Amino acid sequence: MTVRFGLLGAGRIGKVHAKAITASSKAQLVAVADAFDKAATDLASQYGAEVRTVDAILKASDIDAVVICTPTDTHAELIEQFSRVGKAIFCEKPIDLDVERVKACLKVVDAEGATLMVGFNRRFDPHFMAVRDVIEKGEIGVVEMVTIVSRDPGAPPVDYIKRSGGIFRDMTIHDFDMARWLLGEEIESVIAQASVLVDPAIGEAGDYDSVSVMLSTASGKHATISNSRRATYGYDQRIEVHGSKGAVLAENQRPVSIEVANASGYTRPPLHDFFMTRYTDAYAREISSFIDAVESKSPASPSGLDGLIALALADAALTSVKEGRAVKVS
Amino acid sequence: MTVRFGLLGAGRIGKVHAKAITASSKAQLVAVADAFDKAATDLASQYGAEVRTVDAILKASDIDAVVICTPTDTHAELIEQFSRVGKAIFCEKPIDLDVERVKACLKVVDAEGATLMVGFNRRFDPHFMAVRDVIEKGEIGVVEMVTIVSRDPGAPPVDYIKRSGGIFRDMTIHDFDMARWLLGEEIESVIAQASVLVDPAIGEAGDYDSVSVMLSTASGKHATISNSRRATYGYDQRIEVHGSKGAVLAENQRPVSIEVANASGYTRPPLHDFFMTRYTDAYAREISSFIDAVESKSPASPSGLDGLIALALADAALTSVKEGRAVKVS
Amino acid sequence: MTVRFGLLGAGRIGKVHAKAITASSKAQLVAVADAFDKAATDLASQYGAEVRTVDAILKASDIDAVVICTPTDTHAELIEQFSRVGKAIFCEKPIDLDVERVKACLKVVDAEGATLMVGFNRRFDPHFMAVRDVIEKGEIGVVEMVTIVSRDPGAPPVDYIKRSGGIFRDMTIHDFDMARWLLGEEIESVIAQASVLVDPAIGEAGDYDSVSVMLSTASGKHATISNSRRATYGYDQRIEVHGSKGAVLAENQRPVSIEVANASGYTRPPLHDFFMTRYTDAYAREISSFIDAVESKSPASPSGLDGLIALALADAALTSVKEGRAVKVS
Amino acid sequence: MTVRFGLLGAGRIGKVHAKAITASSKAQLVAVADAFDKAATDLASQYGAEVRTVDAILKASDIDAVVICTPTDTHAELIEQFSRVGKAIFCEKPIDLDVERVKACLKVVDAEGATLMVGFNRRFDPHFMAVRDVIEKGEIGVVEMVTIVSRDPGAPPVDYIKRSGGIFRDMTIHDFDMARWLLGEEIESVIAQASVLVDPAIGEAGDYDSVSVMLSTASGKHATISNSRRATYGYDQRIEVHGSKGAVLAENQRPVSIEVANASGYTRPPLHDFFMTRYTDAYAREISSFIDAVESKSPASPSGLDGLIALALADAALTSVKEGRAVKVS
């Protein structure tokens, strides 16, 4: 079976997914929709697809699955619509910035028995996958403490930040998902600290740019997350898991692995400076995994529920910062 | 001037200090005191020193300074006694497990104008010193986030744990001191999580073996500490400081730096398995710094106040765990 | 302009080039030829190309360039034929195992003014390119000593070895080219050592499996090459250049960059175990560079002359082993 | 038994050995001799030893062993004299720059049954010892190829070079010894290349500053040595051994192991800049090993024969450069 795709949204991330779909021998990009005609036309013509409206894709009999890369505030509605017409859905995170809206959306998805996958791309990074593999093989025994460092090369525009739902829902949400995925047990308590250290304009927009989070599970496992909106040395993405028999860590990625030595010392180049080059492989594997799920009619993962839980953790973190206390999540 | 030393306590750490004193061209080990005659005699004879009682050392005119390595519950009393007779004092941490007792002791030290240095040996580790040097030179800009991972190879006997004051006062106290030393700003708020993951007997003794701590300062700087009483891979001691212009980190230390490659991969040997081999250089430099302070009649650092603040942070962490909230320290 | 391609040879390496051609927005794979019908048909259908004979491709007006991936003994003849019909030629190394035959072939190429590029893929590895970039920017001053370690995961079948022209012409030839490329000066003298340490069958086939080579230039620069047909830890490919102001090195590549720590130490996974996964990026960039040369009608590099010189160095190395002396090359 | 030492030569290396002798609980520094009174007096007084003449030490009944750190041209004569009076001898390399003189000297040593150890300190470096340990445990199978990179931070004064016997006898001699020690089989053939790239004055003095050497054994094992008199990044000392089942390598040593990250990349400090700080541990262990040999009346290693063979390899390398051919050694 070839999975026939409609792509909703031909922006930056839409292009990444279009490439991944086309590269798969099991999938075909049939149609592209975008509010901007030119964006849709350019992307469609590059890959031999058609330009269609969202409505046309909804009704199309030659489309099995959609990839939703439109603005966040359209996600929940689109998921509901495509659930009702029986198409498999891949949606970029988040489903919505409001937990209640997400819950309502997932009710529809469940009622329709729709296939829904949420875009937590980091689960598909080959290095992080290898970390999880080590855990699952029991090489480090029982997981005890997860440490995640996640820093962006630079802060996004303040306009973006205003619409983002705040750093916990926009940035840390990836790390909440990674923590759950690596702990292998649900998180019970969230404690967070947040400051504005990078840019006062971020504080004026009501957000933070530097946060630390501690998570714990019922059995007492810990996870620690450190986020900053700016790292001069590039896109700093490290995870480390300490267990009863050992530990495993994923190193940072660099575009080239050379080293220059001189009187100043030994210098390796900075890290990747952009999430798209850092996670190129992850994006490709993510779509590949979705295609496999659709083709084999098996549940897609990470699921809508994974998206909901990560969002709830973000909300809890914000509450923790505001109230200076540990916040229980259920 | 040669600084003439009396050593109180000829146990494990006393031997380390005896060696450091003897290796210095500016110091001389004159006398050793220990409750166990044989311990005192063995150590004294190895370095050509005399065996004396504590009282004799108190009254000795040929002794300028003492190193206190006796059990913790004798520290405060000894510091007060030696302050009153005008001898310079190096005391192993902690001064006492009770903050009020420490305050009372420091009042005496201040009143007598005594020289007191507290044994936070990690400040003298050459790698950590190099980290601080990078910070002080402004190479990473303004410090924003300090990350400390500190894990012991294995838990001490439960008997030790019962007398230790608990993991925050016994183990994390070093990391509280490191965090302050690296942040360059006083800590204002402490949040902690604690579990028993390594050994239930530690829990039965009323203590924890796995803790995570977050600290913040008035200006919003963060520090994160991760502790475990057991790491199969050795004595895991890492610090990392992220700032506005860059970051600096100290790598773990290994007894030998070789790598073996075969079909299983590339393997480097485990870390040091004992704090004394890990911090050999630090112990030597620590005593050297104390000798310099005594010789030049300048204040010793870390001071009694540094010891007090670290202990207060440990208390705050314990309160945070018990009450599930951020605890302010003043 | 779109460069329209004919692919000669649909084997392992032919498939790699077909993928690279198709991935380029400036190129199109028009036709595939292979002695085995099924190989040609499978590859052509995957990329929407036609199956044609070599003769048909020679005469085709809709083909601008060919990629030659046929057996080595057909290369020179095919290069001559396609030179005469004005098509640009990319040919896998070597042009021929016989230096005189290569010279004759290049005479035809020159006479026809044909575009010819030889497949020394390693020049296009991003890490090695970064090394060269560092050299060209003057960051390490004047190049003095190049060190190349190049070891295969395992020896090829003895049947392959018998037809390969021997280890110097088959394997070291890549390192001769790298040495020239990095030294930035022609090699004047070759000294080599060779043994059979891996598999006696290789010795019985008249070849070696373990060789060391030293090269020198007129100005006294050195290069050292170490080759083995077997490395249990994977495909070991390192280069290092020492100069008057510093040094630069390219580290080995691993499929995943994780590290597992336990009581045995810290282990990173083995290296890539196959040249095609190790040099995936290099193959893509190589064809991309050829397409650029054809499109812009500029000379392709590495050239036929580069191929000839590397082969002459291989011949000199063999002579050096046999005669136990330094062999001059001109 | 306490081994009672006389030290001949109170210069730079004499001081290092004096410290090592004094630090041992099994040895005592009894007397120091030096042509310069002040040098002898300073060193003797620091360690509570006496100043004596060489003659007095020769005749002393309270001295068991001598450490010879006098100028090279006195070594052979002193070894012979002290052999005849039955004292154990540790002599800095080389015994002499002339192979025939060394042979004559060793004949006396043998005839007298004297204990003689030659100062190839690198055999006692803990990292290199760990490499050899891995080999001896069979972890990498049969040794096939040894790669040694050895570069000095900067060239010594030309005056020193003139008296040094040339780079092969002065610098590479350490690497010849390491190669033998790691190959575990005698070297049969030497091929070398040598240039003047660092400083023309070295060439004018009749020496080289950049050399590459290839060695082979009867069974076909290889070793490669790369030497330069100058490395801007510090004292570059690496060994790597490739075998049938794997490989082992010793990394370079740095004074501090920190890393600074910023927009220019990740920088670790340069290597040690002086052989004495690089090989501090090696010097201490070397003397310790000599003391053990004297105390237990077992043969000392490396022996006089080890010194002779390394010198013969240096001579062979020089012949190889001059005659452009492989030189057999027996």
Coordinates of C-alpha atoms in Angstrom, one line a residue, chain D residues 216 313 319:
Chain D
S216 CA 59.3 -3.8 10.8
L313 CA 68.1 1.7 15.8
T319 CA 71.8 5.5 7.5

